[in-house]
Short mmCIF file of C-alpha atoms and ligand atoms in Angstrom, two decimals:
data_model
loop_
_atom_site.label_atom_id
_atom_site.label_comp_id
_atom_site.label_asym_id
_atom_site.label_seq_id
_atom_site.Cartn_x
_atom_site.Cartn_y
_atom_site.Cartn_z
CA MET A 1 28.79 -2.97 -40.45
CA ARG A 2 25.95 -5.26 -41.45
CA ILE A 3 23.89 -4.11 -44.40
CA THR A 4 20.44 -5.48 -45.20
CA LYS A 5 19.05 -4.01 -48.40
CA THR A 6 15.37 -3.53 -49.01
CA SER A 7 13.87 -5.72 -51.70
CA ASP A 8 11.12 -3.19 -52.22
CA SER A 9 12.31 0.38 -52.90
CA ARG A 10 9.64 3.07 -52.40
CA ILE A 11 11.35 5.57 -54.69
CA ASP A 12 8.97 5.15 -57.62
CA SER A 13 6.00 6.10 -55.45
CA VAL A 14 7.52 9.48 -54.49
CA ASP A 15 6.54 12.69 -56.30
CA PHE A 16 9.84 14.57 -56.29
CA SER A 17 8.28 17.66 -57.84
CA ASN A 18 6.11 18.06 -54.77
CA LEU A 19 8.22 17.17 -51.72
CA PRO A 20 6.97 18.36 -48.35
CA PHE A 21 9.96 19.09 -46.06
CA GLY A 22 10.82 16.25 -43.70
CA ARG A 23 7.97 13.86 -44.47
CA VAL A 24 9.47 11.58 -47.08
CA PHE A 25 12.29 9.22 -46.13
CA SER A 26 14.73 7.18 -48.18
CA ASP A 27 14.82 3.38 -48.26
CA HIS A 28 17.37 2.67 -45.52
CA MET A 29 18.47 3.74 -42.06
CA LEU A 30 21.45 3.12 -39.83
CA ILE A 31 20.93 1.93 -36.27
CA SER A 32 23.15 1.10 -33.33
CA GLN A 33 22.43 0.43 -29.67
CA TYR A 34 24.49 1.42 -26.66
CA LYS A 35 24.44 -1.36 -24.05
CA ASN A 36 26.69 -2.43 -21.17
CA GLY A 37 28.92 0.58 -21.66
CA SER A 38 29.57 0.42 -25.38
CA TRP A 39 28.07 1.02 -28.80
CA GLN A 40 27.21 -2.18 -30.63
CA GLU A 41 28.11 -2.69 -34.28
CA ALA A 42 25.97 -0.44 -36.48
CA GLN A 43 23.56 -1.96 -38.97
CA ILE A 44 21.98 -0.56 -42.08
CA ILE A 45 18.46 -1.90 -42.51
CA PRO A 46 15.35 -0.96 -44.50
CA TYR A 47 13.71 2.24 -43.21
CA GLY A 48 10.77 1.33 -41.02
CA ASN A 49 9.17 1.34 -37.60
CA ILE A 50 11.18 0.62 -34.48
CA SER A 51 9.62 -0.89 -31.43
CA MET A 52 10.08 0.69 -28.04
CA THR A 53 8.67 0.26 -24.58
CA PRO A 54 6.45 2.98 -23.07
CA GLY A 55 9.01 2.98 -20.25
CA SER A 56 11.74 4.28 -22.61
CA GLN A 57 13.48 7.07 -20.77
CA VAL A 58 13.46 9.48 -23.72
CA LEU A 59 9.64 9.55 -23.70
CA HIS A 60 9.65 10.86 -20.14
CA TYR A 61 12.71 13.09 -19.82
CA GLY A 62 13.63 14.03 -23.37
CA GLN A 63 17.24 12.90 -23.19
CA SER A 64 17.89 13.17 -26.90
CA VAL A 65 20.08 15.08 -29.35
CA PHE A 66 20.19 15.33 -33.14
CA GLU A 67 22.08 16.70 -36.11
CA GLY A 68 21.04 18.13 -39.46
CA MET A 69 23.28 18.01 -42.50
CA LYS A 70 23.05 17.59 -46.25
CA ALA A 71 24.37 15.64 -49.22
CA PHE A 72 24.28 17.03 -52.76
CA LYS A 73 24.57 15.41 -56.18
CA THR A 74 26.87 17.01 -58.73
CA ASN A 75 26.30 17.16 -62.48
CA ASN A 76 28.76 14.23 -62.75
CA ASP A 77 26.51 12.12 -60.49
CA GLU A 78 28.90 12.23 -57.58
CA VAL A 79 27.39 12.65 -54.13
CA LEU A 80 29.06 15.17 -51.82
CA ILE A 81 28.46 15.44 -48.08
CA PHE A 82 28.99 18.92 -46.65
CA ARG A 83 31.30 19.34 -43.59
CA LYS A 84 30.34 16.05 -41.96
CA GLU A 85 33.24 16.09 -39.49
CA MET A 86 31.84 19.29 -38.01
CA ASN A 87 28.41 17.74 -37.58
CA TYR A 88 30.07 14.73 -35.98
CA ASP A 89 31.91 16.95 -33.49
CA ARG A 90 28.80 18.97 -32.72
CA LEU A 91 26.68 15.83 -32.19
CA ASN A 92 29.15 14.71 -29.54
CA GLN A 93 29.25 18.16 -27.92
CA SER A 94 25.46 18.08 -27.69
CA ALA A 95 25.57 14.48 -26.41
CA LYS A 96 28.08 15.39 -23.69
CA ARG A 97 25.84 18.18 -22.35
CA LEU A 98 22.88 15.79 -22.24
CA SER A 99 24.98 13.10 -20.53
CA ILE A 100 24.75 10.84 -23.58
CA PRO A 101 27.79 8.68 -24.50
CA SER A 102 29.74 9.90 -27.52
CA ILE A 103 29.46 8.20 -30.89
CA PRO A 104 32.67 6.61 -32.26
CA LYS A 105 33.93 8.55 -35.26
CA LYS A 106 34.25 5.51 -37.51
CA MET A 107 30.67 4.47 -36.85
CA PHE A 108 29.38 7.93 -37.75
CA ILE A 109 31.56 8.64 -40.79
CA ASP A 110 31.58 5.15 -42.35
CA GLY A 111 27.92 4.65 -41.50
CA LEU A 112 26.89 7.89 -43.15
CA ASN A 113 29.01 7.09 -46.18
CA GLU A 114 27.45 3.64 -46.70
CA LEU A 115 23.92 4.85 -46.00
CA VAL A 116 24.11 7.76 -48.44
CA SER A 117 25.82 5.59 -51.02
CA LEU A 118 23.06 2.98 -50.76
CA ASP A 119 20.28 5.59 -51.12
CA SER A 120 22.10 7.90 -53.54
CA LYS A 121 19.19 7.66 -56.02
CA TRP A 122 17.16 9.66 -53.47
CA CYS A 123 19.60 12.56 -53.85
CA LYS A 124 18.51 14.38 -57.03
CA LYS A 125 20.95 16.45 -59.01
CA GLU A 126 18.42 18.99 -60.28
CA GLU A 127 18.74 22.53 -58.89
CA GLY A 128 17.37 23.01 -55.38
CA TYR A 129 17.42 19.33 -54.34
CA SER A 130 19.51 17.72 -51.65
CA LEU A 131 19.39 14.76 -49.30
CA TYR A 132 18.85 15.90 -45.73
CA LEU A 133 20.69 13.68 -43.23
CA ARG A 134 19.35 13.31 -39.72
CA PRO A 135 21.52 11.51 -37.16
CA PHE A 136 19.99 11.36 -33.66
CA ILE A 137 20.50 9.65 -30.32
CA PHE A 138 17.94 8.95 -27.63
CA ALA A 139 17.75 7.37 -24.18
CA SER A 140 16.31 3.88 -24.58
CA SER A 141 16.54 2.22 -21.16
CA GLU A 142 13.25 0.92 -19.81
CA CYS A 143 13.28 3.04 -16.69
CA ILE A 144 11.27 6.03 -15.51
CA LYS A 145 13.63 7.19 -12.80
CA ALA A 146 14.62 10.81 -13.54
CA SER A 147 18.25 10.08 -14.26
CA ALA A 148 20.57 9.52 -17.19
CA SER A 149 19.72 6.40 -19.14
CA GLU A 150 22.02 3.37 -19.27
CA GLU A 151 21.05 2.44 -22.82
CA TYR A 152 20.83 4.59 -25.94
CA THR A 153 19.85 4.24 -29.57
CA PHE A 154 21.65 5.99 -32.42
CA ILE A 155 19.87 6.24 -35.76
CA ILE A 156 20.52 8.00 -39.05
CA ILE A 157 17.61 8.56 -41.40
CA THR A 158 17.73 10.54 -44.64
CA ALA A 159 15.09 12.60 -46.42
CA PRO A 160 15.07 14.01 -49.95
CA THR A 161 14.39 17.76 -49.81
CA LYS A 162 13.75 20.75 -51.97
CA ASN A 163 14.29 24.42 -51.08
CA TYR A 164 12.76 25.29 -47.73
CA TYR A 165 11.37 28.84 -47.63
CA PRO A 166 10.43 29.81 -51.18
CA HIS A 167 9.99 33.52 -50.30
CA ALA A 168 11.72 36.14 -48.18
CA ILE A 169 10.57 35.75 -44.59
CA ASP A 170 8.91 37.89 -41.91
CA LEU A 171 10.37 37.84 -38.41
CA VAL A 172 9.19 39.17 -35.06
CA ILE A 173 11.43 39.99 -32.11
CA GLU A 174 10.41 37.88 -29.09
CA GLU A 175 10.53 39.67 -25.73
CA HIS A 176 8.58 37.36 -23.47
CA TYR A 177 9.59 33.77 -24.14
CA SER A 178 13.20 32.58 -24.26
CA ARG A 179 14.83 29.81 -26.23
CA ALA A 180 17.93 29.34 -24.12
CA ALA A 181 19.54 30.64 -20.94
CA LYS A 182 23.12 31.05 -19.77
CA GLY A 183 24.35 27.74 -18.45
CA GLY A 184 21.56 25.92 -20.29
CA VAL A 185 21.52 23.76 -23.39
CA GLY A 186 20.97 26.33 -26.15
CA PHE A 187 24.29 25.53 -27.82
CA ALA A 188 23.27 21.87 -28.11
CA LYS A 189 20.87 20.38 -30.62
CA ALA A 190 18.86 18.97 -27.73
CA ALA A 191 15.35 17.82 -28.65
CA GLY A 192 13.68 19.71 -25.79
CA ASN A 193 14.92 23.10 -27.07
CA TYR A 194 12.69 22.68 -30.09
CA ALA A 195 9.70 21.40 -28.13
CA ALA A 196 9.86 24.55 -26.01
CA SER A 197 10.04 26.82 -29.06
CA PHE A 198 6.85 25.55 -30.73
CA TYR A 199 4.33 27.43 -28.56
CA PRO A 200 5.84 30.91 -29.02
CA THR A 201 6.49 30.14 -32.70
CA LYS A 202 2.87 29.09 -33.26
CA GLN A 203 1.67 32.34 -31.70
CA ALA A 204 3.96 34.28 -34.03
CA ASN A 205 2.74 32.23 -37.03
CA ALA A 206 -0.87 33.07 -36.15
CA LYS A 207 0.06 36.77 -36.44
CA GLY A 208 1.58 36.19 -39.87
CA PHE A 209 5.25 35.83 -38.97
CA THR A 210 7.44 33.07 -40.33
CA GLN A 211 9.62 32.79 -37.23
CA VAL A 212 10.58 34.61 -34.03
CA ILE A 213 13.90 36.26 -33.33
CA TRP A 214 15.12 35.02 -29.98
CA THR A 215 16.65 37.56 -27.62
CA ASP A 216 18.80 36.87 -24.56
CA ALA A 217 16.78 35.37 -21.70
CA ALA A 218 18.09 37.75 -19.02
CA THR A 219 17.29 41.14 -20.60
CA HIS A 220 15.67 40.55 -24.02
CA LYS A 221 17.86 43.40 -25.25
CA ASN A 222 20.29 41.43 -27.41
CA ILE A 223 19.54 39.38 -30.48
CA GLU A 224 20.57 35.72 -30.45
CA GLU A 225 19.16 33.83 -33.45
CA SER A 226 15.92 33.13 -35.28
CA GLY A 227 14.05 29.84 -35.27
CA THR A 228 16.68 27.30 -36.22
CA MET A 229 18.82 29.82 -38.09
CA ASN A 230 21.68 32.05 -37.14
CA ILE A 231 20.99 35.67 -38.00
CA TRP A 232 22.88 38.34 -39.92
CA PHE A 233 22.50 42.11 -40.35
CA ARG A 234 24.05 44.28 -42.99
CA ILE A 235 24.44 47.81 -41.65
CA ASN A 236 25.77 50.02 -44.43
CA ASP A 237 28.25 47.61 -45.98
CA ARG A 238 29.30 45.84 -42.81
CA LEU A 239 27.95 42.36 -42.09
CA ILE A 240 27.27 41.62 -38.42
CA THR A 241 26.25 38.40 -36.66
CA PRO A 242 25.91 37.69 -32.92
CA THR A 243 28.92 36.05 -31.27
CA THR A 244 28.11 32.46 -30.32
CA SER A 245 27.69 31.60 -26.64
CA ASP A 246 26.16 28.78 -24.64
CA SER A 247 22.70 30.11 -25.55
CA ILE A 248 23.30 30.22 -29.31
CA LEU A 249 23.63 27.21 -31.61
CA ALA A 250 26.92 27.58 -33.49
CA GLY A 251 25.75 26.87 -37.02
CA ILE A 252 28.06 25.23 -39.52
CA THR A 253 26.40 27.32 -42.23
CA ARG A 254 27.20 30.38 -40.09
CA LEU A 255 30.87 29.41 -39.94
CA SER A 256 30.93 28.77 -43.68
CA ILE A 257 29.28 32.13 -44.46
CA LEU A 258 31.79 33.92 -42.19
CA GLN A 259 34.62 32.39 -44.23
CA LEU A 260 33.02 33.14 -47.62
CA ALA A 261 32.19 36.74 -46.62
CA ASN A 262 35.83 37.22 -45.65
CA ASP A 263 36.91 35.76 -48.99
CA LEU A 264 34.64 38.21 -50.82
CA GLY A 265 36.33 41.06 -48.94
CA ILE A 266 33.16 41.91 -47.01
CA ASP A 267 33.74 43.69 -43.72
CA VAL A 268 32.40 41.11 -41.19
CA GLU A 269 31.95 41.43 -37.46
CA GLU A 270 30.99 38.88 -34.80
CA ARG A 271 29.77 40.68 -31.71
CA VAL A 272 26.85 41.31 -29.39
CA VAL A 273 23.98 42.80 -31.43
CA SER A 274 21.36 44.80 -29.56
CA VAL A 275 17.73 45.24 -30.59
CA ASP A 276 18.16 49.01 -30.11
CA GLU A 277 20.97 49.36 -32.61
CA ILE A 278 19.05 47.42 -35.27
CA ILE A 279 16.02 49.69 -34.83
CA LYS A 280 18.28 52.75 -34.91
CA ALA A 281 20.03 51.51 -38.06
CA HIS A 282 16.65 50.95 -39.71
CA ASN A 283 15.45 54.43 -38.73
CA GLU A 284 18.61 55.91 -40.22
CA GLY A 285 18.08 53.93 -43.42
CA ILE A 286 21.35 52.02 -43.08
CA LEU A 287 19.92 48.57 -42.27
CA LYS A 288 20.36 47.22 -45.78
CA GLU A 289 19.85 43.47 -45.33
CA VAL A 290 18.81 40.86 -42.81
CA PHE A 291 19.11 37.12 -43.42
CA GLY A 292 19.16 33.80 -41.62
CA THR A 293 21.49 30.85 -42.23
CA GLY A 294 21.14 27.15 -41.51
CA THR A 295 21.43 23.77 -43.20
CA ALA A 296 17.75 23.53 -44.10
CA VAL A 297 17.44 27.04 -45.60
CA THR A 298 21.08 27.73 -46.61
CA VAL A 299 20.57 31.54 -46.70
CA ALA A 300 17.08 32.94 -46.13
CA PRO A 301 16.53 36.65 -46.90
CA VAL A 302 14.29 38.53 -44.44
CA GLN A 303 11.80 41.06 -45.82
CA SER A 304 10.44 42.41 -42.56
CA LEU A 305 11.39 42.66 -38.93
CA THR A 306 8.73 43.48 -36.34
CA TYR A 307 9.47 44.98 -32.93
CA ARG A 308 6.41 45.48 -30.69
CA ASP A 309 3.98 47.33 -33.00
CA VAL A 310 6.49 48.51 -35.55
CA LYS A 311 7.04 46.56 -38.74
CA MET A 312 10.35 47.46 -40.37
CA LEU A 313 10.48 46.63 -44.07
CA ILE A 314 13.82 45.57 -45.48
CA PRO A 315 13.91 46.52 -49.16
CA GLU A 316 15.51 44.16 -51.65
CA GLN A 317 19.12 45.11 -52.44
CA SER A 318 20.39 45.03 -55.99
CA ASN A 319 23.87 44.19 -54.69
CA SER A 320 22.70 41.67 -52.08
CA TYR A 321 25.21 39.94 -49.81
CA ALA A 322 22.65 37.20 -49.10
CA VAL A 323 22.28 36.38 -52.79
CA LYS A 324 26.05 36.39 -53.42
CA LEU A 325 26.90 34.31 -50.36
CA LYS A 326 24.12 31.82 -51.01
CA LYS A 327 25.27 31.28 -54.57
CA MET A 328 28.89 30.82 -53.52
CA LEU A 329 27.94 28.31 -50.80
CA GLN A 330 25.64 26.36 -53.13
CA ASP A 331 28.27 26.32 -55.86
CA ILE A 332 30.69 24.66 -53.42
CA GLN A 333 28.04 22.24 -52.14
CA LYS A 334 27.10 21.21 -55.69
CA GLY A 335 30.72 20.88 -56.77
CA ARG A 336 30.42 23.68 -59.35
CA ILE A 337 33.41 25.68 -58.09
CA LYS A 338 36.68 24.79 -56.43
CA ASP A 339 36.22 23.65 -52.84
CA SER A 340 39.37 25.33 -51.49
CA TYR A 341 38.64 24.46 -47.88
CA LYS A 342 37.77 20.79 -48.54
CA TRP A 343 34.34 21.23 -47.01
CA THR A 344 32.78 18.50 -49.12
CA THR A 345 33.69 14.81 -49.28
CA LYS A 346 32.72 12.42 -52.00
CA VAL A 347 30.59 9.42 -51.00
CA VAL A 348 32.31 6.17 -51.92
CA SER A 349 30.99 2.82 -50.75
CA LYS A 350 33.48 0.55 -48.97
CA ALA A 351 30.92 -2.15 -48.30
CA TYR A 352 31.91 -5.71 -49.09
CA ASN A 353 29.32 -7.71 -47.19
CA CYS A 354 26.05 -6.78 -48.78
C1 PLP B 1 20.75 23.69 -36.42
C2 PLP B 1 20.51 25.07 -35.93
C3 PLP B 1 21.10 26.21 -36.50
C4 PLP B 1 21.89 26.15 -37.79
O1 PLP B 1 22.98 25.30 -37.75
P1 PLP B 1 23.59 24.72 -39.10
O2 PLP B 1 24.75 23.90 -38.66
O3 PLP B 1 23.99 25.89 -39.91
O4 PLP B 1 22.51 23.93 -39.74
C5 PLP B 1 20.90 27.44 -35.91
N1 PLP B 1 20.14 27.55 -34.80
C6 PLP B 1 19.55 26.50 -34.21
C7 PLP B 1 18.75 26.70 -32.99
C8 PLP B 1 19.72 25.22 -34.77
O5 PLP B 1 19.10 24.18 -34.21
#
């Protein structure tokens, strides 16, 4: 791996107390090109513009996938990356569905390690901070034939972040638009899934909602997920989340929360969740909590759920599962408690040629 360090770090010009999500990037990025049937050696270079032709296939057909993951700094100034092997596997699952060649494991893991190590100053150890890691791949052949590209570009950029939603959120159940269909690409982090979600989300935002809750495309009777979060319901003391399928993104936070809930002795169920049963549970007063999970938000409590014209308020629980699970997950991510499952790995530079 070739590493070219910047001679001009931008870090001193960044106001870390006022970080807008996803708009500030660290000093370096990793880049590799796929040409003539193989990925070229990855390079780490200063973060900056890339040049591309207007004939780049991704600009026309959206053949592109991405990942979202985080690194955290402990009180001992070690940097931990959370479950990176799972993000690696998921990136390649997404890539496969979009007919994009898979990324070699060494390139991804070693590349991420060097990149995060080089920009570790951008990862703050104060509470609520993390370094968001964004690997992505796009079709870069100069060709506007509607077919899979022959060339691709893989890039990893990183962005310092602070907590995402500061308050409990308001969701609305979507019955007209769909995020994903059976046989489609909903399980993949395919760029176009997000492009298609912006219009319905903007309409919901205009009515005061933070996000929509996506229902199944065929009947709109079953709940799938919300925005870019998996969704959870606490009915009485049982925690329920929809079973993943090809129309639901299988979150790594979701999987982690399932494990931690089990460890806490919470009664957890993965199954189909219908809109009707959630409304019924609310009417009976047994819908105690709703929350979303995802890398960006960790655990986001929901304060209201709207179905057609009815706004269901979810009162704050004194003995909240969301609060407990969030704390446990963050304690592992920040290296404050024992990481029994080895979810985190310490960033150690192996670079010799920089
Ligand atoms: C990324 C994402 C999630 C959450 O996945 P994590 O691995 O927990 O970050 C959930 N739903 C959608 C649609 C997503 O894109």
